[in-house]
Backbone as a ProteinNet text record, in pm:
[ID]
protein_1_A
[PRIMARY]
XXXXXXXXXXXXXXXXXXXXXXXXXXXXXXXXXXXXXXXXXXXXXXXXXXXXXXXXXXXXXXXXXXXXXXXXXXXXXXXXXXXXXXXXXXXXXXXXXXXXXXXXXXXXXXXXXXXXXXXXXXXXXXXXXXXXXXXXXXXXXXXXXXXXXXXXXXXXXXXXXXX
[TERTIARY]
-4138.8	-4204.3	-4351.6	-4384.6	-4524.8	-4602.9	-4540	-4607.1	-4639.1	-4546.7	-4570.5	-4679.8	-4683.7	-4789.4	-4925.7	-4930.7	-5059.4	-5118	-5033.9	-5084.4	-5130.8	-5103	-5144.3	-5289.4	-5361.6	-5496.1	-5487	-5577.8	-5575	-5651.7	-5585	-5649.5	-5578.9	-5641.2	-5586.2	-5450.1	-5434.6	-5307.4	-5199.3	-5231.6	-5130.6	-5090	-5182.5	-5145.3	-5060.7	-5084.3	-5002.2	-4864.4	-4856.7	-4727.3	-4644.8	-4710.3	-4638.9	-4546.1	-4588.1	-4503.2	-4381.2	-4401.2	-4289.1	-4194.6	-4250.4	-4167.1	-4090.8	-4146.9	-4076.4	-3947.2	-3944.8	-3822.2	-3728.2	-3784.1	-3705.1	-3642.3	-3707.5	-3662.3	-3611.8	-3545.3	-3500.2	-3401.2	-3322.7	-3224.2	-3277.6	-3406.6	-3465.1	-3464.5	-3481.7	-3487.1	-3602	-3708.6	-3822	-3780.1	-3708.8	-3672	-3561.7	-3480.3	-3370.4	-3411.1	-3536	-3587.1	-3546.3	-3507.5	-3464.4	-3577.6	-3697.5	-3809.7	-3925.5	-3998.8	-4114.5	-4225.4	-4325.5	-4431.7	-4511.4	-4542.6	-4620.1	-4540.3	-4414.3	-4329.1	-4307.1	-4301.1	-4282.4	-4401.9	-4521.2	-4640.5	-4640.3	-4603.6	-4599.8	-4488	-4377.8	-4269	-4316	-4388.7	-4438.6	-4540.2	-4626.1	-4725.8	-4656.5	-4556.3	-4482.6	-4408.6	-4350.5	-4279.9	-4376.5	-4495	-4595	-4644.4	-4659.9	-4703.6	-4596.2	-4467.9	-4359.7	-4360.6	-4378.8	-4381.3	-4500.7	-4614.9	-4733.1	-4713	-4646.3	-4623.7	-4525.5	-4427.5	-4334.1	-4406.4	-4492.6	-4568.5	-4661.4	-4728.9	-4817.4	-4739.6	-4621.4	-4537.2	-4493.6	-4453.2	-4413.7	-4533.7	-4650.4	-4770.1	-4803.6	-4788.8	-4813	-4711.1	-4586.2	-4482.1	-4510.4	-4550.1	-4580.4	-4704.1	-4802.3	-4923.7	-4896.2	-4813.4	-4789.2	-4677.6	-4573.7	-4457.4	-4448.1	-4523.3	-4508.5	-4395.8	-4389.1	-4287.4	-4147.4	-4131	-3999.3	-3956.9	-4049.4	-4017.3	-3980.3	-4050.1	-4019.5	-3881.2	-3849.1	-3717.8	-3608.6	-3633.1	-3535.1	-3510.5	-3616.8	-3601.1	-3527.1	-3554.9	-3482.1	-3334.5	-3305.8	-3167.8	-3093.5	-3157.6	-3088.1	-3077.2	-3178	-3177.7	-3158.7	-3185	-3175	-3301.1	-3398.3	-3526.7	-3629.8	-3754.4	-3861.3	-3927.4	-3922.4	-3985.7	-4093.9	-4197.1	-4303.5	-4307.9	-4320.9	-4325.6	-4377	-4379.8	-4426.7	-4307.7	-4323.5	-4220.1	-4213.1	-4097.4	-4079.3	-4026.2	-3936.6	-3881.3	-3779.5	-3737.3	-3637.6	-3529.9	-3403.1	-3296.1	-3258.1	-3156.2	-3117.7	-3053.4	-3007.1	-2948.3	-3050.2	-3173.3	-3277.6	-3297.3	-3225.5	-3245.1	-3379.1	-3448.1	-3580.4	-3570.6	-3632.3	-3624.2	-3761.5	-3764	-3888.4	-3885.3	-4005	-4019.1	-4142.7	-4130.7	-4242.6	-4220	-4299.8	-4279.2	-4323.7	-4381.2	-4416.9	-4294.9	-4188.7	-4064.8	-3990.8	-3894.4	-3820.4	-3734.2	-3703.1	-3623.3	-3485.8	-3439.5	-3313.1	-3328.8	-3444.7	-3473.2	-3595.8	-3653.3	-3777.1	-3754.6	-3631.1	-3599.4	-3495.2	-3516.8	-3422.2	-3422.4	-3319.9	-3302.9	-3297.4	-3359.5	-3346.9	-3268	-3148	-3060.5	-3111.6	-3086.6	-3130.9	-3055.9	-2925.2	-2844	-2823.1	-2897.4	-2892.6	-2766.2	-2690.5	-2570.3	-2445.1	-2440.4	-2321.7	-2361.2	-2395.4	-2435	-2333.9	-2331.2	-2241.2	-2308.7	-2276.6	-2338.8	-2302.7	-2192.2	-2154.5	-2240	-2329.3	-2418.2	-2538.4	-2548.3	-2656.1	-2609.9	-2683.7	-2644.7	-2650.8	-2578.8	-2572.3	-2708	-2797.4	-2927.3	-3008.4	-2999.7	-3070.5	-2996.5	-2865.5	-2788.1	-2831.8	-2854.5	-2900.6	-3037.1	-3124.7	-3259	-3254.8	-3180.7	-3181.4	-3111.9	-3020.7	-2951.3	-3011.5	-3132.1	-3211.2	-3148.3	-3068.1	-3019.6	-3129.9	-3208.9	-3324.5	-3450.4	-3554.6	-3682.3	-3758.1	-3744.8	-3814.9	-3727	-3783.6	-3704.3	-3671.3	-3568.8	-3529.8	-3632	-3734.3	-3837.8	-3922.6	-3929.5	-4002	-3915.3	-3973	-3896.6	-3853.5	-3724.9	-3671	-3593.5	-3599.5	-3527.4	-3396.4	-3290.8	-3160	-3139.6	-3068.4	-3044.2	-2951.1	-2972.9	-2887	-2765.4	-2649.6	-2525.4	-2486.3	-2427.4	-2382.8	-2232.8	-2190.4	-2047.2	-1986.7	-1869.4	-1805.6	-1713.9	-1657.5	-1565.2	-1570.2	-1540.8	-1537.7	-1393.7	-1358.6	-1228.6	-1110.4	-1119	-1010.8	-956.5	-825	-763	-738.1	-792.7	-781.7	-921.9	-931.8	-1065.6	-1127.2	-1052.8	-1105.3	-1123.4	-1219.9	-1241.4	-1167.1	-1103.8	-1026.8	-907.4	-807.9	-688.2	-671.6	-679.7	-665.7	-536.2	-459.9	-347.4	-223.1
-6108.6	-6237.5	-6223.5	-6147.6	-6130.7	-6055.4	-5957.6	-5883.9	-5976.1	-6067.3	-6162.1	-6260.1	-6303.7	-6395.3	-6327.5	-6199.6	-6129	-6111	-6101.8	-6081.2	-6210	-6325	-6452	-6483.6	-6545.5	-6591.2	-6706.6	-6707.7	-6809.3	-6932.9	-7043.6	-7171.9	-7270.9	-7382.8	-7477	-7530.3	-7562.4	-7618	-7510.7	-7392.3	-7286.5	-7238.3	-7227.3	-7180.4	-7283.4	-7411.5	-7514.6	-7518.8	-7504.7	-7509.3	-7384.6	-7272.6	-7146.9	-7155.9	-7222.5	-7238.4	-7322.4	-7429.2	-7515	-7438.9	-7366.2	-7295	-7178.9	-7116.3	-7005	-7051.3	-7170.9	-7226	-7266.7	-7325.6	-7379	-7269.2	-7155.7	-7049.6	-6926	-6942.8	-6826.7	-6740	-6800.6	-6723.6	-6679.8	-6690.3	-6656.2	-6505.6	-6461.1	-6317.1	-6247.7	-6321.8	-6262.2	-6220.2	-6304.9	-6277.9	-6174.8	-6161.1	-6065	-5927	-5908.5	-5777.7	-5731.3	-5821.5	-5782	-5784.5	-5822	-5832	-5750.4	-5685.9	-5607.9	-5699.3	-5643.6	-5722.6	-5804.1	-5749	-5822.6	-5939.6	-5916.1	-6024.3	-6127.7	-6082.6	-6174.9	-6267.9	-6214.2	-6297.9	-6404.6	-6367.3	-6466.5	-6567.9	-6523.1	-6615.6	-6719	-6674.9	-6768.6	-6865.7	-6817.8	-6905	-7010.1	-6969.5	-7065.1	-7166.3	-7121.5	-7212.8	-7311.7	-7264.1	-7353.4	-7455.2	-7414.2	-7508.2	-7613.3	-7573.2	-7670.6	-7769.6	-7719.5	-7806.8	-7901.2	-7851.1	-7936.3	-8043.2	-8009	-8109.5	-8216.1	-8178	-8276	-8369.2	-8313.6	-8395.3	-8490.3	-8442.7	-8528.7	-8637.8	-8604.7	-8702.8	-8812.9	-8773.6	-8873.1	-8956.8	-8895.6	-8971.1	-9074.6	-9037.7	-9133.9	-9247.7	-9214	-9317	-9414.6	-9364.3	-9452.2	-9535.4	-9476.5	-9550.1	-9662.7	-9635.1	-9734.6	-9832.5	-9785.8	-9869.5	-9917.7	-9855.1	-9882.7	-9798	-9788	-9704.6	-9758	-9889.4	-9949	-9934.5	-9955.9	-9941.7	-9798.9	-9700.2	-9560.4	-9523.4	-9570.4	-9541.7	-9610.8	-9734.5	-9807.1	-9737	-9688.7	-9619.5	-9486.9	-9415.8	-9291.7	-9321.4	-9431.1	-9468.2	-9507.5	-9587.1	-9640.7	-9540.2	-9456.2	-9364.5	-9218.7	-9185.7	-9046.7	-8967.1	-9028.3	-8964.7	-9073.6	-9034	-9129.5	-9087.9	-9177.5	-9152.6	-9257.1	-9216.6	-9307.6	-9314.6	-9436	-9451.3	-9587.8	-9610.3	-9735.9	-9830.9	-9953.6	-10054.3	-10091.4	-10067.9	-10095.9	-10236.2	-10280.8	-10413.9	-10446.2	-10571.9	-10623	-10692.7	-10666.4	-10731.2	-10864.2	-10930.4	-11063.9	-11063.1	-10946.3	-10937.4	-10900.2	-10872.1	-10837.8	-10688.9	-10604.8	-10460.7	-10424.1	-10329.3	-10288.9	-10149.6	-10133.7	-10009.6	-9943.1	-9812.5	-9737.2	-9616.5	-9567.4	-9446.4	-9370.9	-9238.7	-9151.1	-9023.8	-9003.8	-8890.6	-8757.7	-8757.8	-8631.9	-8563.6	-8639.6	-8581	-8514.8	-8430.8	-8359.7	-8456.3	-8416.3	-8500.2	-8521.3	-8643	-8677.4	-8735.9	-8713.6	-8768.9	-8859.3	-8880.9	-8957.8	-9106.6	-9151.2	-9293.6	-9322.7	-9427.1	-9461.2	-9610.5	-9654.7	-9796	-9810.2	-9916	-9954.8	-10084.9	-10078.6	-10195	-10300.7	-10425.8	-10534.6	-10531.1	-10515.6	-10507.4	-10359.6	-10308.3	-10165	-10124.5	-10220.8	-10187.3	-10187	-10268.3	-10280.2	-10260.8	-10141	-10117.3	-10027	-10039.6	-9960.7	-9940.7	-9834	-9806.8	-9912.6	-9983.5	-10087.7	-10212.9	-10215.8	-10330.2	-10324.4	-10219.5	-10208.5	-10275.8	-10375	-10440.2	-10342	-10371	-10276.6	-10243	-10341.2	-10311.6	-10214.5	-10227	-10134	-10001.2	-10001.9	-9878.7	-9787.1	-9845.3	-9766.2	-9705.6	-9778.4	-9725.5	-9616.2	-9638.8	-9542.5	-9412	-9416.8	-9296.4	-9242.3	-9284.1	-9231.6	-9257.9	-9361.5	-9403.5	-9476.1	-9555.6	-9625.9	-9570.1	-9559.3	-9515.8	-9632.3	-9748.1	-9866.2	-9942.4	-9988.9	-10069.3	-10205.1	-10272.2	-10401.3	-10511.8	-10487.2	-10588.5	-10604.7	-10499.9	-10507.2	-10586.9	-10690.2	-10778.2	-10701.3	-10698.6	-10635.3	-10740.1	-10731	-10826.8	-10764.4	-10840.7	-10794.5	-10830.8	-10749.7	-10783.2	-10904.7	-10983.3	-11099.3	-11055.6	-11097.6	-11060.5	-11171.3	-11132.1	-11227.9	-11248.6	-11372.1	-11399.5	-11350.1	-11293.9	-11240.6	-11343.2	-11432.6	-11530.8	-11657.8	-11769.1	-11897.7	-11943.5	-11987.9	-12047.3	-11959	-11833.6	-11741.3	-11695.9	-11687.2	-11652.4	-11503	-11424.9	-11279.6	-11222.6	-11104.7	-11047.1	-10995	-10995.8	-10943.5	-11055.8	-11039.4	-11141.6	-11108.9	-10994.1	-10959.8	-10872.9	-10868.8	-10788.3	-10686.1	-10562.9	-10455.3	-10380.3	-10349.4	-10265.1	-10312.5
4120.5	4109.5	4143.8	4249.3	4288.5	4182.3	4116	4010.5	3892.8	3859.7	3750.9	3788.1	3912.5	3957	3955.1	3991.8	3997.4	3857.6	3755	3620.3	3553.6	3614.2	3556.6	3589.3	3496.8	3530.3	3630.9	3726.3	3831.3	3787.1	3781.1	3759.7	3849.9	3871.4	3968.3	3924.6	3796.2	3749.3	3751.2	3701.7	3694.8	3833.2	3925.6	4058.7	4132.2	4107.7	4171.1	4109.7	3978	3910.6	3936.3	3966.3	3986	4106.4	4210.9	4328.5	4295.5	4220.7	4181.2	4089.9	3994.3	3898	3959.6	4063.2	4124.9	4190.9	4243.7	4299.5	4187.2	4083.4	3972.6	3887.2	3876.9	3786.3	3860	3972.6	4049.4	3972.7	3886.5	3811.2	3675	3654.6	3524.8	3503.6	3380.5	3352	3422.7	3454.5	3524.3	3663.6	3733.3	3871.9	3882.7	3783	3789.2	3739.9	3698.3	3660.5	3522.4	3432.9	3299.5	3197.6	3238.9	3146	3202.4	3114	3157.2	3207.5	3271.9	3335.8	3234.3	3117.5	3017.1	2963.1	2937.3	2889.3	2998.6	3123.2	3235	3247.9	3229.7	3239.7	3130.4	3008.6	2900.4	2923.1	2984.1	3016.8	3118.1	3218.7	3321	3262.6	3175.7	3113.4	3027.9	2949.2	2866.8	2953.3	3063.4	3152.7	3217.2	3252.3	3311.9	3210.1	3084.8	2981.4	2956.1	2956.4	2941.7	3057.7	3178.7	3296.1	3289.3	3245.4	3234.4	3128.2	3016.3	2912.9	2960.8	3040.6	3096.9	3192.2	3274.7	3369.6	3295.1	3190.9	3113	3039.4	2990.1	2921.9	3019.1	3140	3240.1	3283.9	3295.1	3332.7	3225.3	3099	2990.9	2996.2	3023.8	3032	3145.4	3258.8	3372.8	3343.3	3277.3	3244.9	3144.6	3041.9	2937.8	2972.1	3041.1	3068	3211.8	3300.4	3441.9	3498.6	3628.9	3691.7	3664.1	3677.6	3654.6	3507.6	3415.2	3273.6	3236.5	3294.6	3266.6	3320.1	3439.7	3497.2	3415.9	3373.5	3292.9	3160.4	3096.9	2968.9	2987.7	3094.2	3122.1	3147.5	3216.4	3245.5	3117.9	3033.3	2916.4	2802.8	2782.1	2668.3	2706.8	2830.1	2871.6	2844.3	2779.8	2751	2725.6	2724.3	2696.5	2566.4	2467.3	2338.2	2316.2	2245.2	2207.2	2056.2	2003.5	1859.1	1820	1690.6	1633.8	1618	1664.4	1647.7	1500.3	1439.2	1297.1	1277	1363.7	1348.8	1456.3	1453.8	1547.2	1464.5	1495.5	1420.1	1483.6	1426.4	1471.7	1610	1656.6	1790.1	1897	1857.1	1952.7	1973.3	1900.1	1909.6	1846.3	1905.9	1858.6	1796.2	1678.3	1601.8	1597.2	1625.9	1635.6	1543.9	1512.3	1431.6	1477.6	1484.7	1513.4	1432.8	1329.5	1239.2	1299.1	1417.5	1482.7	1544.1	1568.7	1618.6	1503	1535.9	1432.3	1351.3	1228.1	1139.2	1201	1198.2	1259.4	1398.1	1458.8	1590.3	1588.3	1471.6	1465.7	1442.9	1426.8	1420.1	1527.6	1603.6	1708.1	1733.8	1806.6	1838.5	1990.1	2038.8	2178.9	2180.3	2233.9	2234	2331.4	2296.6	2382.9	2515.6	2509.8	2629.9	2662.4	2759.1	2787.3	2861.9	2913	2988.8	2902.8	2798.6	2713.7	2567.4	2530.4	2392.2	2323.7	2192.2	2110.1	1975.3	1908.3	1778.5	1675	1694.8	1599.7	1613.9	1711.5	1729.8	1635.9	1555.6	1457.5	1328.7	1277.6	1151.9	1034.7	926	812.8	752.3	742.6	680.8	766.2	898.3	986.1	995.3	981.2	983.3	868.8	751.9	638.3	661.9	729.4	756.4	861.6	968.3	1078.7	1041.6	942.8	896.3	767.1	733.8	622.4	486.3	475.7	344.8	270.5	344.6	289.6	353.8	273.6	328.6	390.4	329.7	377.9	477.2	586.3	680.1	620.2	671.4	614.9	637.5	717.9	737.3	612.1	530.4	404.1	306.8	246.5	157.3	33.1	9.3	-110.6	-188.2	-317.6	-401.4	-445.6	-434.4	-477.6	-623.7	-698.4	-839.7	-849.7	-952.3	-974.5	-1054.3	-1007.4	-1074.2	-1171.5	-1282.5	-1383.3	-1368.9	-1388.6	-1387.5	-1517.5	-1508.3	-1628.5	-1693.9	-1616.3	-1674.1	-1589.1	-1651.6	-1582.5	-1565.5	-1448.1	-1417.7	-1457.4	-1432.7	-1460.1	-1325.1	-1314.9	-1187.7	-1172.6	-1263.5	-1252.9	-1237.9	-1182	-1164.5	-1293.7	-1405.5	-1531.3	-1630.9	-1721.5	-1823.2	-1953.7	-1961	-2080.1	-2035.4	-2119.1	-2091.2	-2201.3	-2163.7	-2261.1	-2228.2	-2331.4	-2304.6	-2351.1
[MASK]
+++++++++++++++++++++++++++++++++++++++++++++++++++++++++++++++++++++++++++++++++++++++++++++++++++++++++++++++++++++++++++++++++++++++++++++++++++++++++++++++++++

């Protein structure tokens, strides 16, 4: 561990994070001696950058949502995502999109009732958008085709009988 620390460039952020990471990564390949010194240094730098990005992400969440809002979002979703509000459905669920996230994770819903939610609480029009069946969200006005009646006052579903 000391050899890996000595090979790192000293900066205020990296030296502070190195102490935290050394406790956090005790079982890492660096500490068990399975990686050479050059690879160990790059491993520590990558770990420090991940830790710094997590800290910056949490700082942004606290700044934008407040401490209580950040904790509530972590509790309800298990993660904190930032995106553009696309729309709200009739039940009060809020739908977001951020195309910088990977495909399949860039559209999500925040349920109105964070304690009693279920996937069936998504209406069909929003279900199609969130599962990429539709590109446009249901907030964009779309016109439905007009259907023509095939028969008048007939008690069968067909207007003719063949056979």
